[in-house]
mmCIF file of C-alpha atoms and ligand atoms in Angstrom:
data_model
loop_
_atom_site.group_PDB
_atom_site.id
_atom_site.type_symbol
_atom_site.label_atom_id
_atom_site.label_comp_id
_atom_site.label_asym_id
_atom_site.label_seq_id
_atom_site.Cartn_x
_atom_site.Cartn_y
_atom_site.Cartn_z
ATOM 1 C CA MET A 1 -11.591 9.754 29.935
ATOM 2 C CA ILE A 2 -9.153 10.055 27.029
ATOM 3 C CA LYS A 3 -9.287 13.280 25.032
ATOM 4 C CA ILE A 4 -8.405 13.003 21.364
ATOM 5 C CA ALA A 5 -7.532 15.549 18.669
ATOM 6 C CA LEU A 6 -8.095 14.699 15.034
ATOM 7 C CA LEU A 7 -5.996 16.340 12.326
ATOM 8 C CA GLY A 8 -7.963 16.486 9.065
ATOM 9 C CA TYR A 9 -11.692 16.034 8.478
ATOM 10 C CA GLY A 10 -11.565 14.474 5.021
ATOM 11 C CA THR A 11 -12.628 10.939 4.094
ATOM 12 C CA ILE A 12 -10.637 9.139 6.814
ATOM 13 C CA GLY A 13 -10.932 11.873 9.452
ATOM 14 C CA SER A 14 -14.716 12.071 9.185
ATOM 15 C CA GLY A 15 -14.784 8.261 9.280
ATOM 16 C CA VAL A 16 -12.801 8.275 12.550
ATOM 17 C CA ALA A 17 -15.309 10.723 14.075
ATOM 18 C CA GLU A 18 -18.170 8.482 12.905
ATOM 19 C CA VAL A 19 -16.646 5.255 14.279
ATOM 20 C CA LEU A 20 -15.942 6.933 17.646
ATOM 21 C CA LYS A 21 -19.568 8.096 17.783
ATOM 22 C CA VAL A 22 -21.405 5.020 16.473
ATOM 23 C CA ASN A 23 -19.404 2.455 18.489
ATOM 24 C CA LYS A 24 -18.786 4.693 21.507
ATOM 25 C CA ASP A 25 -19.962 2.206 24.146
ATOM 26 C CA SER A 26 -18.254 -0.919 22.853
ATOM 27 C CA ILE A 27 -15.024 1.028 22.216
ATOM 28 C CA ALA A 28 -15.111 2.380 25.800
ATOM 29 C CA LYS A 29 -15.447 -1.183 27.145
ATOM 30 C CA LYS A 30 -12.499 -2.420 25.058
ATOM 31 C CA ALA A 31 -10.310 0.584 25.863
ATOM 32 C CA GLY A 32 -11.251 0.478 29.553
ATOM 33 C CA GLN A 33 -12.376 4.103 29.492
ATOM 34 C CA GLU A 34 -14.358 6.557 27.428
ATOM 35 C CA LEU A 35 -12.765 8.188 24.364
ATOM 36 C CA ALA A 36 -13.835 11.742 23.614
ATOM 37 C CA LEU A 37 -13.035 13.718 20.485
ATOM 38 C CA LYS A 38 -12.144 17.217 21.712
ATOM 39 C CA TYR A 39 -10.734 18.958 18.618
ATOM 40 C CA VAL A 40 -10.804 18.552 14.852
ATOM 41 C CA LEU A 41 -8.166 20.524 12.968
ATOM 42 C CA ASP A 42 -9.162 21.517 9.459
ATOM 43 C CA LEU A 43 -8.731 24.568 7.255
ATOM 44 C CA ARG A 44 -12.430 24.436 6.434
ATOM 45 C CA ASP A 45 -15.561 25.147 8.440
ATOM 46 C CA PHE A 46 -18.538 22.791 8.430
ATOM 47 C CA PRO A 47 -21.579 24.962 9.142
ATOM 48 C CA GLY A 48 -24.654 22.920 10.039
ATOM 49 C CA ASP A 49 -22.550 19.856 10.931
ATOM 50 C CA PRO A 50 -22.309 19.087 14.694
ATOM 51 C CA ILE A 51 -18.540 18.601 14.180
ATOM 52 C CA GLN A 52 -18.251 22.385 13.768
ATOM 53 C CA GLU A 53 -18.160 22.907 17.550
ATOM 54 C CA LYS A 54 -14.916 20.900 17.697
ATOM 55 C CA ILE A 55 -13.263 22.548 14.661
ATOM 56 C CA VAL A 56 -10.069 24.515 15.272
ATOM 57 C CA HIS A 57 -7.843 26.108 12.634
ATOM 58 C CA ASP A 58 -4.738 26.555 14.778
ATOM 59 C CA TYR A 59 -2.563 23.532 15.628
ATOM 60 C CA GLU A 60 -1.126 25.382 18.650
ATOM 61 C CA VAL A 61 -4.478 24.898 20.429
ATOM 62 C CA ILE A 62 -4.007 21.125 20.193
ATOM 63 C CA VAL A 63 -0.311 20.738 20.865
ATOM 64 C CA ASN A 64 -0.462 23.056 23.877
ATOM 65 C CA ASP A 65 -3.512 21.438 25.481
ATOM 66 C CA PRO A 66 -2.343 19.061 28.259
ATOM 67 C CA GLU A 67 -5.745 17.323 28.209
ATOM 68 C CA ILE A 68 -5.020 15.899 24.747
ATOM 69 C CA SER A 69 -3.153 12.601 25.110
ATOM 70 C CA VAL A 70 -3.828 11.125 21.646
ATOM 71 C CA VAL A 71 -3.512 12.814 18.259
ATOM 72 C CA VAL A 72 -4.930 11.167 15.138
ATOM 73 C CA GLU A 73 -3.292 12.333 11.921
ATOM 74 C CA ALA A 74 -5.565 11.908 8.895
ATOM 75 C CA MET A 75 -4.341 14.746 6.699
ATOM 76 C CA GLY A 76 -2.194 12.734 4.301
ATOM 77 C CA GLY A 77 0.986 13.916 2.571
ATOM 78 C CA GLU A 78 4.349 14.691 4.148
ATOM 79 C CA GLU A 79 3.807 18.284 5.270
ATOM 80 C CA PRO A 80 2.473 19.677 7.488
ATOM 81 C CA ALA A 81 1.673 16.164 8.754
ATOM 82 C CA TYR A 82 5.335 15.466 9.678
ATOM 83 C CA THR A 83 5.770 18.705 11.621
ATOM 84 C CA PHE A 84 2.464 18.247 13.475
ATOM 85 C CA VAL A 85 3.068 14.569 14.320
ATOM 86 C CA LYS A 86 6.635 15.164 15.472
ATOM 87 C CA ARG A 87 5.559 18.068 17.671
ATOM 88 C CA ALA A 88 2.729 15.987 19.155
ATOM 89 C CA LEU A 89 5.159 13.164 20.032
ATOM 90 C CA LEU A 90 7.726 15.588 21.448
ATOM 91 C CA ALA A 91 4.917 17.019 23.606
ATOM 92 C CA GLY A 92 4.270 13.508 24.984
ATOM 93 C CA LYS A 93 1.098 12.773 23.008
ATOM 94 C CA SER A 94 0.726 9.372 21.314
ATOM 95 C CA VAL A 95 -0.150 9.407 17.622
ATOM 96 C CA ALA A 96 -2.181 7.149 15.321
ATOM 97 C CA THR A 97 -1.839 7.834 11.601
ATOM 98 C CA SER A 98 -3.099 6.456 8.310
ATOM 99 C CA ASN A 99 -0.467 8.387 6.349
ATOM 100 C CA LYS A 100 1.818 6.092 4.310
ATOM 101 C CA ALA A 101 3.791 8.989 2.828
ATOM 102 C CA LEU A 102 4.652 10.125 6.349
ATOM 103 C CA VAL A 103 5.438 6.631 7.650
ATOM 104 C CA ALA A 104 7.496 5.558 4.617
ATOM 105 C CA ARG A 105 9.787 8.594 4.877
ATOM 106 C CA TYR A 106 9.891 9.363 8.605
ATOM 107 C CA GLY A 107 8.845 6.065 10.254
ATOM 108 C CA PRO A 108 12.091 5.292 12.147
ATOM 109 C CA GLU A 109 12.495 8.824 13.486
ATOM 110 C CA LEU A 110 8.908 9.015 14.762
ATOM 111 C CA ILE A 111 9.126 5.494 16.231
ATOM 112 C CA ARG A 112 12.325 6.506 18.070
ATOM 113 C CA ILE A 113 10.755 9.654 19.539
ATOM 114 C CA ALA A 114 7.783 7.614 20.768
ATOM 115 C CA GLN A 115 10.132 5.000 22.286
ATOM 116 C CA GLU A 116 12.191 7.649 24.065
ATOM 117 C CA ARG A 117 9.045 9.172 25.601
ATOM 118 C CA ASN A 118 7.421 5.845 26.444
ATOM 119 C CA ILE A 119 4.392 6.684 24.326
ATOM 120 C CA ASN A 120 3.188 5.211 21.017
ATOM 121 C CA PHE A 121 3.278 5.972 17.322
ATOM 122 C CA LEU A 122 0.936 3.525 15.561
ATOM 123 C CA PHE A 123 0.293 3.342 11.831
ATOM 124 C CA GLU A 124 -1.745 0.204 11.128
ATOM 125 C CA THR A 125 -3.801 1.828 8.370
ATOM 126 C CA SER A 126 -0.809 3.097 6.437
ATOM 127 C CA VAL A 127 -0.820 -0.280 4.631
ATOM 128 C CA GLY A 128 -3.844 -2.325 3.594
ATOM 129 C CA GLY A 129 -6.584 -0.006 4.929
ATOM 130 C CA GLY A 130 -8.659 -2.141 7.303
ATOM 131 C CA ILE A 131 -6.419 -5.239 7.108
ATOM 132 C CA PRO A 132 -4.368 -5.836 10.270
ATOM 133 C CA ILE A 133 -0.960 -6.398 8.672
ATOM 134 C CA ILE A 134 1.409 -4.045 10.534
ATOM 135 C CA ARG A 135 0.414 -5.415 13.928
ATOM 136 C CA THR A 136 0.604 -8.932 12.481
ATOM 137 C CA LEU A 137 4.191 -8.458 11.288
ATOM 138 C CA ASN A 138 5.189 -6.621 14.456
ATOM 139 C CA THR A 139 3.704 -8.980 17.019
ATOM 140 C CA CYS A 140 2.420 -12.238 15.508
ATOM 141 C CA LEU A 141 5.074 -13.228 12.969
ATOM 142 C CA THR A 142 8.134 -12.318 15.012
ATOM 143 C CA ALA A 143 9.327 -15.935 15.219
ATOM 144 C CA ASP A 144 9.814 -16.052 11.467
ATOM 145 C CA VAL A 145 12.260 -14.710 8.957
ATOM 146 C CA ILE A 146 9.868 -13.359 6.347
ATOM 147 C CA GLU A 147 11.139 -14.392 2.942
ATOM 148 C CA LYS A 148 8.441 -12.973 0.712
ATOM 149 C CA VAL A 149 5.673 -10.395 0.875
ATOM 150 C CA THR A 150 3.487 -9.936 -2.198
ATOM 151 C CA GLY A 151 0.472 -7.720 -2.019
ATOM 152 C CA ILE A 152 -2.330 -6.022 -3.801
ATOM 153 C CA LEU A 153 -1.846 -2.880 -1.769
ATOM 154 C CA ASN A 154 -3.832 -0.260 -3.634
ATOM 155 C CA GLY A 155 -7.616 -0.395 -3.552
ATOM 156 C CA THR A 156 -8.141 2.202 -6.280
ATOM 157 C CA THR A 157 -6.148 0.391 -8.956
ATOM 158 C CA ASN A 158 -7.505 -3.006 -7.965
ATOM 159 C CA TYR A 159 -11.032 -1.636 -8.274
ATOM 160 C CA MET A 160 -10.156 -0.138 -11.668
ATOM 161 C CA LEU A 161 -8.485 -3.269 -13.048
ATOM 162 C CA THR A 162 -11.397 -5.421 -11.853
ATOM 163 C CA ARG A 163 -13.985 -3.225 -13.559
ATOM 164 C CA MET A 164 -11.873 -2.982 -16.723
ATOM 165 C CA THR A 165 -11.596 -6.785 -16.784
ATOM 166 C CA GLU A 166 -15.145 -7.750 -15.875
ATOM 167 C CA GLU A 167 -17.063 -5.026 -17.700
ATOM 168 C CA ASP A 168 -14.632 -3.792 -20.359
ATOM 169 C CA ALA A 169 -14.977 -0.381 -18.657
ATOM 170 C CA GLU A 170 -12.756 2.549 -19.680
ATOM 171 C CA PHE A 171 -9.819 3.709 -17.527
ATOM 172 C CA ASP A 172 -11.085 7.300 -17.019
ATOM 173 C CA ASP A 173 -14.616 6.220 -16.080
ATOM 174 C CA VAL A 174 -13.502 3.712 -13.475
ATOM 175 C CA LEU A 175 -11.021 6.173 -11.991
ATOM 176 C CA LYS A 176 -13.858 8.655 -11.501
ATOM 177 C CA GLU A 177 -15.917 5.952 -9.750
ATOM 178 C CA ALA A 178 -13.006 5.062 -7.447
ATOM 179 C CA GLN A 179 -12.608 8.744 -6.571
ATOM 180 C CA ALA A 180 -16.351 9.129 -5.896
ATOM 181 C CA MET A 181 -16.229 6.161 -3.525
ATOM 182 C CA GLY A 182 -13.432 7.747 -1.494
ATOM 183 C CA TYR A 183 -10.789 5.149 -2.427
ATOM 184 C CA ALA A 184 -8.384 7.351 -4.378
ATOM 185 C CA GLU A 185 -5.763 9.735 -3.036
ATOM 186 C CA ALA A 186 -6.398 13.499 -3.292
ATOM 187 C CA ASP A 187 -4.128 13.325 -6.348
ATOM 188 C CA PRO A 188 -4.942 9.927 -7.910
ATOM 189 C CA THR A 189 -1.602 9.953 -9.751
ATOM 190 C CA ALA A 190 -0.214 8.358 -6.581
ATOM 191 C CA ASP A 191 -2.619 5.438 -7.075
ATOM 192 C CA VAL A 192 -2.459 4.876 -10.832
ATOM 193 C CA GLU A 193 1.317 5.408 -11.124
ATOM 194 C CA GLY A 194 1.968 2.929 -8.298
ATOM 195 C CA TYR A 195 3.545 5.477 -5.887
ATOM 196 C CA ASP A 196 1.026 4.611 -3.145
ATOM 197 C CA ALA A 197 1.716 0.860 -3.421
ATOM 198 C CA CYS A 198 5.455 1.646 -3.526
ATOM 199 C CA ARG A 199 5.364 3.440 -0.168
ATOM 200 C CA LYS A 200 3.310 0.603 1.310
ATOM 201 C CA ILE A 201 5.695 -2.164 0.202
ATOM 202 C CA ALA A 202 8.593 0.004 1.463
ATOM 203 C CA ILE A 203 6.904 0.119 4.898
ATOM 204 C CA LEU A 204 6.298 -3.657 4.915
ATOM 205 C CA THR A 205 9.859 -4.402 3.769
ATOM 206 C CA SER A 206 11.228 -2.094 6.464
ATOM 207 C CA LEU A 207 9.215 -3.927 9.128
ATOM 208 C CA VAL A 208 10.214 -7.332 7.792
ATOM 209 C CA SER A 209 13.916 -6.463 7.558
ATOM 210 C CA GLY A 210 14.064 -4.094 10.550
ATOM 211 C CA GLN A 211 15.871 -1.470 8.458
ATOM 212 C CA GLN A 212 14.816 1.625 6.541
ATOM 213 C CA VAL A 213 13.896 1.006 2.895
ATOM 214 C CA ASP A 214 14.201 4.049 0.675
ATOM 215 C CA PHE A 215 10.977 3.912 -1.356
ATOM 216 C CA GLU A 216 12.580 6.041 -4.048
ATOM 217 C CA GLU A 217 14.872 3.103 -4.834
ATOM 218 C CA ILE A 218 12.002 0.707 -5.552
ATOM 219 C CA GLU A 219 11.329 0.163 -9.264
ATOM 220 C CA THR A 220 7.704 1.271 -9.661
ATOM 221 C CA GLN A 221 5.341 0.991 -12.599
ATOM 222 C CA GLY A 222 1.663 1.858 -12.388
ATOM 223 C CA ILE A 223 -1.313 0.870 -14.511
ATOM 224 C CA THR A 224 -1.545 3.900 -16.812
ATOM 225 C CA ASP A 225 -0.016 1.914 -19.682
ATOM 226 C CA ILE A 226 -2.477 -0.971 -19.350
ATOM 227 C CA GLU A 227 -4.751 -1.005 -22.386
ATOM 228 C CA ALA A 228 -7.964 -2.885 -23.086
ATOM 229 C CA LEU A 229 -5.949 -5.049 -25.512
ATOM 230 C CA ASP A 230 -3.560 -6.142 -22.732
ATOM 231 C CA ILE A 231 -6.557 -7.247 -20.692
ATOM 232 C CA GLN A 232 -7.899 -9.183 -23.698
ATOM 233 C CA TYR A 233 -4.570 -11.008 -24.039
ATOM 234 C CA ALA A 234 -4.608 -11.799 -20.315
ATOM 235 C CA LYS A 235 -8.130 -13.198 -20.616
ATOM 236 C CA ALA A 236 -7.086 -15.319 -23.609
ATOM 237 C CA MET A 237 -4.378 -16.838 -21.371
ATOM 238 C CA LYS A 238 -6.902 -17.329 -18.506
ATOM 239 C CA ARG A 239 -5.019 -14.753 -16.489
ATOM 240 C CA VAL A 240 -5.806 -11.392 -14.897
ATOM 241 C CA ILE A 241 -3.641 -8.293 -14.573
ATOM 242 C CA LYS A 242 -3.050 -7.085 -11.016
ATOM 243 C CA LEU A 243 -0.850 -4.305 -9.667
ATOM 244 C CA LEU A 244 1.467 -6.306 -7.395
ATOM 245 C CA ALA A 245 3.847 -4.912 -4.815
ATOM 246 C CA ASP A 246 6.482 -7.545 -4.220
ATOM 247 C CA SER A 247 9.381 -7.845 -1.839
ATOM 248 C CA ARG A 248 11.527 -10.947 -1.491
ATOM 249 C CA ARG A 249 14.651 -11.994 0.325
ATOM 250 C CA THR A 250 17.370 -13.242 -2.010
ATOM 251 C CA GLU A 251 20.927 -14.366 -1.319
ATOM 252 C CA GLU A 252 21.969 -10.787 -2.054
ATOM 253 C CA GLY A 253 19.375 -9.194 0.235
ATOM 254 C CA TYR A 254 15.813 -7.959 -0.143
ATOM 255 C CA CYS A 255 14.619 -6.778 -3.545
ATOM 256 C CA ALA A 256 11.329 -5.002 -4.256
ATOM 257 C CA LEU A 257 9.202 -4.189 -7.280
ATOM 258 C CA VAL A 258 5.803 -2.598 -7.941
ATOM 259 C CA ALA A 259 4.355 -3.438 -11.365
ATOM 260 C CA PRO A 260 1.318 -4.821 -13.179
ATOM 261 C CA VAL A 261 1.648 -8.601 -13.383
ATOM 262 C CA MET A 262 -0.390 -11.212 -15.259
ATOM 263 C CA ILE A 263 -1.349 -13.911 -12.776
ATOM 264 C CA SER A 264 -3.064 -17.249 -13.267
ATOM 265 C CA LYS A 265 -5.847 -18.898 -11.250
ATOM 266 C CA LYS A 266 -3.220 -20.745 -9.213
ATOM 267 C CA HIS A 267 -1.849 -17.477 -7.810
ATOM 268 C CA PRO A 268 -3.150 -16.717 -4.282
ATOM 269 C CA LEU A 269 -4.024 -13.139 -5.295
ATOM 270 C CA TYR A 270 -6.044 -14.095 -8.425
ATOM 271 C CA ASN A 271 -9.436 -13.750 -6.727
ATOM 272 C CA VAL A 272 -8.720 -10.497 -4.904
ATOM 273 C CA ASN A 273 -11.073 -8.092 -6.659
ATOM 274 C CA ASP A 274 -12.673 -4.650 -6.412
ATOM 275 C CA VAL A 275 -11.362 -2.456 -3.587
ATOM 276 C CA TYR A 276 -10.088 -5.453 -1.625
ATOM 277 C CA ASN A 277 -6.409 -5.736 -0.800
ATOM 278 C CA ALA A 278 -4.518 -8.854 0.205
ATOM 279 C CA ILE A 279 -1.035 -9.510 1.445
ATOM 280 C CA PHE A 280 0.564 -12.881 0.914
ATOM 281 C CA VAL A 281 3.412 -13.590 3.330
ATOM 282 C CA HIS A 282 5.888 -16.465 3.291
ATOM 283 C CA GLY A 283 7.880 -17.085 6.462
ATOM 284 C CA ASN A 284 10.739 -19.564 6.834
ATOM 285 C CA MET A 285 8.891 -21.396 9.623
ATOM 286 C CA LEU A 286 5.282 -20.358 9.065
ATOM 287 C CA GLY A 287 5.165 -21.182 5.378
ATOM 288 C CA ASP A 288 2.366 -19.288 3.630
ATOM 289 C CA ALA A 289 -0.222 -16.972 5.131
ATOM 290 C CA MET A 290 -2.584 -14.505 3.541
ATOM 291 C CA PHE A 291 -4.342 -11.436 4.936
ATOM 292 C CA TYR A 292 -7.367 -10.117 3.076
ATOM 293 C CA GLY A 293 -9.863 -7.295 3.516
ATOM 294 C CA SER A 294 -11.024 -3.809 2.568
ATOM 295 C CA GLY A 295 -7.941 -1.945 1.427
ATOM 296 C CA ALA A 296 -9.384 1.560 1.202
ATOM 297 C CA GLY A 297 -12.518 3.532 1.949
ATOM 298 C CA LYS A 298 -13.795 5.663 4.788
ATOM 299 C CA LEU A 299 -15.144 3.278 7.419
ATOM 300 C CA PRO A 300 -12.833 0.231 6.991
ATOM 301 C CA THR A 301 -9.798 2.509 7.293
ATOM 302 C CA ALA A 302 -11.318 4.562 10.115
ATOM 303 C CA SER A 303 -12.151 1.370 12.013
ATOM 304 C CA ALA A 304 -8.477 0.366 12.015
ATOM 305 C CA VAL A 305 -7.373 3.884 13.010
ATOM 306 C CA VAL A 306 -9.708 3.725 16.020
ATOM 307 C CA ALA A 307 -8.322 0.261 16.858
ATOM 308 C CA ASP A 308 -4.889 1.944 17.012
ATOM 309 C CA ILE A 309 -6.326 4.520 19.437
ATOM 310 C CA VAL A 310 -7.687 1.694 21.617
ATOM 311 C CA ASP A 311 -4.244 0.032 21.562
ATOM 312 C CA ILE A 312 -2.656 3.329 22.569
ATOM 313 C CA VAL A 313 -5.077 3.675 25.485
ATOM 314 C CA LYS A 314 -4.412 0.068 26.557
ATOM 315 C CA HIS A 315 -0.674 0.811 26.492
ATOM 316 C CA SER A 316 -0.601 4.133 28.355
ATOM 317 C CA HIS A 317 2.946 4.687 29.674
ATOM 318 C CA CYS A 318 4.188 1.614 27.796
ATOM 319 C CA ASN A 319 5.778 1.756 24.374
ATOM 320 C CA ILE A 320 4.854 -1.028 21.949
ATOM 321 C CA LYS A 321 8.276 -1.792 20.490
ATOM 322 C CA THR A 322 8.550 -1.670 16.707
ATOM 323 C CA PHE A 323 11.502 -3.329 14.989
ATOM 324 C CA TRP A 324 12.499 -0.632 12.441
ATOM 325 C CA SER A 325 15.894 1.066 12.713
ATOM 326 C CA PRO A 326 16.963 4.136 10.692
ATOM 327 C CA GLU A 327 19.849 2.132 9.177
ATOM 328 C CA LYS A 328 19.316 2.038 5.427
ATOM 329 C CA LEU A 329 18.611 -1.313 3.791
ATOM 330 C CA PRO A 330 20.533 -1.661 0.523
ATOM 331 C CA LEU A 331 18.146 -3.246 -1.982
ATOM 332 C CA ALA A 332 19.282 -6.073 -4.241
ATOM 333 C CA ASP A 333 18.637 -5.884 -8.004
ATOM 334 C CA TYR A 334 14.995 -6.940 -8.592
ATOM 335 C CA ARG A 335 15.993 -7.988 -12.114
ATOM 336 C CA LYS A 336 17.612 -11.131 -10.721
ATOM 337 C CA ALA A 337 14.192 -12.544 -9.764
ATOM 338 C CA ARG A 338 13.017 -15.207 -12.209
ATOM 339 C CA ARG A 339 9.599 -15.185 -13.844
ATOM 340 C CA ARG A 340 7.930 -15.483 -17.235
ATOM 341 C CA PHE A 341 7.344 -12.492 -19.487
ATOM 342 C CA PHE A 342 4.491 -11.589 -21.850
ATOM 343 C CA LEU A 343 5.194 -9.366 -24.821
ATOM 344 C CA ARG A 344 3.266 -7.881 -27.663
ATOM 345 C CA THR A 345 5.495 -7.572 -30.671
ATOM 346 C CA SER A 346 5.406 -7.060 -34.428
ATOM 347 C CA ASP A 347 8.609 -9.101 -34.912
ATOM 348 C CA PRO A 348 8.384 -12.230 -37.086
ATOM 349 C CA GLU A 349 8.265 -15.635 -35.371
ATOM 350 C CA ALA A 350 11.770 -16.540 -36.556
ATOM 351 C CA ALA A 351 13.234 -13.478 -34.840
ATOM 352 C CA ILE A 352 11.181 -14.082 -31.673
ATOM 353 C CA GLU A 353 12.396 -17.676 -31.437
ATOM 354 C CA ALA A 354 15.983 -16.658 -32.212
ATOM 355 C CA ALA A 355 15.809 -14.317 -29.237
ATOM 356 C CA PHE A 356 13.780 -16.354 -26.753
ATOM 357 C CA GLY A 357 13.871 -19.985 -27.918
ATOM 358 C CA ALA A 358 10.664 -21.898 -27.147
ATOM 359 C CA VAL A 359 7.707 -19.557 -26.555
ATOM 360 C CA GLU A 360 3.910 -19.775 -26.522
ATOM 361 C CA TYR A 361 2.016 -17.550 -28.978
ATOM 362 C CA VAL A 362 -1.262 -15.812 -28.180
ATOM 363 C CA ARG A 363 -3.301 -14.550 -31.126
ATOM 364 C CA LEU A 364 -6.455 -12.498 -30.692
ATOM 365 C CA PRO A 365 -9.188 -12.559 -33.340
ATOM 366 C CA GLY A 366 -9.280 -9.271 -35.262
ATOM 367 C CA VAL A 367 -5.833 -8.159 -34.082
ATOM 368 C CA SER A 368 -3.201 -7.966 -36.807
ATOM 369 C CA GLY A 369 0.309 -6.578 -37.041
ATOM 370 C CA GLU A 370 1.360 -8.053 -33.698
ATOM 371 C CA VAL A 371 1.407 -11.280 -31.761
ATOM 372 C CA GLY A 372 1.326 -12.049 -28.048
ATOM 373 C CA VAL A 373 4.326 -14.027 -26.784
ATOM 374 C CA LEU A 374 4.761 -15.853 -23.482
ATOM 375 C CA THR A 375 8.382 -16.688 -22.688
ATOM 376 C CA GLU A 376 9.844 -19.402 -20.513
ATOM 377 C CA GLN A 377 10.987 -18.474 -17.014
ATOM 378 C CA MET A 378 14.152 -16.364 -16.831
ATOM 379 C CA SER A 379 15.662 -13.520 -14.853
ATOM 380 C CA GLU A 380 14.756 -10.020 -15.929
ATOM 381 C CA LEU A 381 18.421 -9.345 -16.684
ATOM 382 C CA GLU A 382 18.321 -12.233 -19.136
ATOM 383 C CA TYR A 383 14.986 -11.038 -20.552
ATOM 384 C CA GLU A 384 16.489 -7.595 -21.225
ATOM 385 C CA LYS A 385 19.477 -9.124 -23.010
ATOM 386 C CA ARG A 386 17.280 -11.323 -25.184
ATOM 387 C CA ALA A 387 14.656 -8.631 -25.886
ATOM 388 C CA ALA A 388 17.412 -6.361 -27.207
ATOM 389 C CA GLY A 389 17.513 -8.691 -30.232
ATOM 390 C CA LEU A 390 13.980 -7.652 -31.247
ATOM 391 C CA THR A 391 12.835 -4.355 -32.731
ATOM 392 C CA GLY A 392 9.038 -4.591 -32.630
ATOM 393 C CA ILE A 393 8.215 -4.979 -28.905
ATOM 394 C CA ARG A 394 5.219 -2.779 -28.008
ATOM 395 C CA LYS A 395 4.604 -3.950 -24.486
ATOM 396 C CA MET A 396 6.091 -6.198 -21.810
ATOM 397 C CA ILE A 397 4.130 -7.405 -18.797
ATOM 398 C CA ARG A 398 5.588 -9.702 -16.163
ATOM 399 C CA VAL A 399 3.853 -13.044 -15.620
ATOM 400 C CA GLU A 400 3.567 -15.222 -12.500
HETATM 401 N N1 HSE B 1 -5.680 5.463 -2.240
HETATM 402 C C1 HSE B 1 -5.416 4.362 -1.392
HETATM 403 C C2 HSE B 1 -5.879 3.085 -2.087
HETATM 404 C C3 HSE B 1 -6.127 4.544 -0.087
HETATM 405 O O1 HSE B 1 -6.607 3.199 -3.084
HETATM 406 O O2 HSE B 1 -5.523 1.993 -1.684
HETATM 407 C C4 HSE B 1 -5.747 3.553 0.969
HETATM 408 O O3 HSE B 1 -4.388 3.669 1.316
#
């Protein structure tokens, strides 16, 4: 029997306990032995809940218990998660985590400790919730050089943008709904400002390149500036606005960007709605592949965490090698990527055409004092140079 300790009894942690309980028998068959939750570390008590008998408030109880061979970290945030996970690994206990902040910053170090001790550090749910994308990159797509990864990697913002598009709902109302459904981070700023998606694309780019991507170097824009009017313009152009996390291999190296993008029906991510996430991957041999599923939420995420535990049990005394060195990956300038640009501007047509040449105009009934403009394809460096010739730009949104 494998004895497990769970760190954190929030949305994901309580989901892990539920999955282990509800699917106990089938999980035991797949793991080859029974999995038993021995401790749950949380600052809180849960009187009246059967979990209370497993609650401990002192991490020392867990790290010093030789019976515990697997630690599940579901606390979120960098500290004390980092200290607890590192100590667990150093004590010879394998770890499964859903914590993207932890993995994005400390991934290579924790992977190395696990390798040195012949145990495992698995983090499938740090990207894409219930979608198996880490394991896919690490074991299934190893014959390819991955040239492009574009994802909808944040369930909260995708849920919000979908509701704002389909029901003309207000930003604050839909954020509250996403929080109530357990999709959002404890501080939803990480979702709406794009920081969560940024850490996730940093993790994917690190796995694809085999080197450490500094997420702080990734240009990141969230959805807080997206107004109802922007969505109306997108609809008028038969497009939707999605928060895309993009990483591509150029001649100068990998470049990455997180930003709202207007995409058309032809785009593979156009129909990814609500809390669903999807990751589109292009490999130099594989061509295109897409991975789709529940990107956030208690049980989909917990299911994938428990799958990591099963993998750990199946690989006792055998490290599953992960290709991610601590060597820093210098990122190329994302502004060299070519795309079209949408702007809302009060500049006259003559000035717009002097700056951008041939453009398409988008006019909304009842909207005066500005016009929507869709440029031809160009690099962002070129867009910036040309846009400097205008004085009335209110908004720019990238278009694909
Ligand atoms: N807040 C995250 C999201 C949770 O909305 O996608 C899953 O990482």
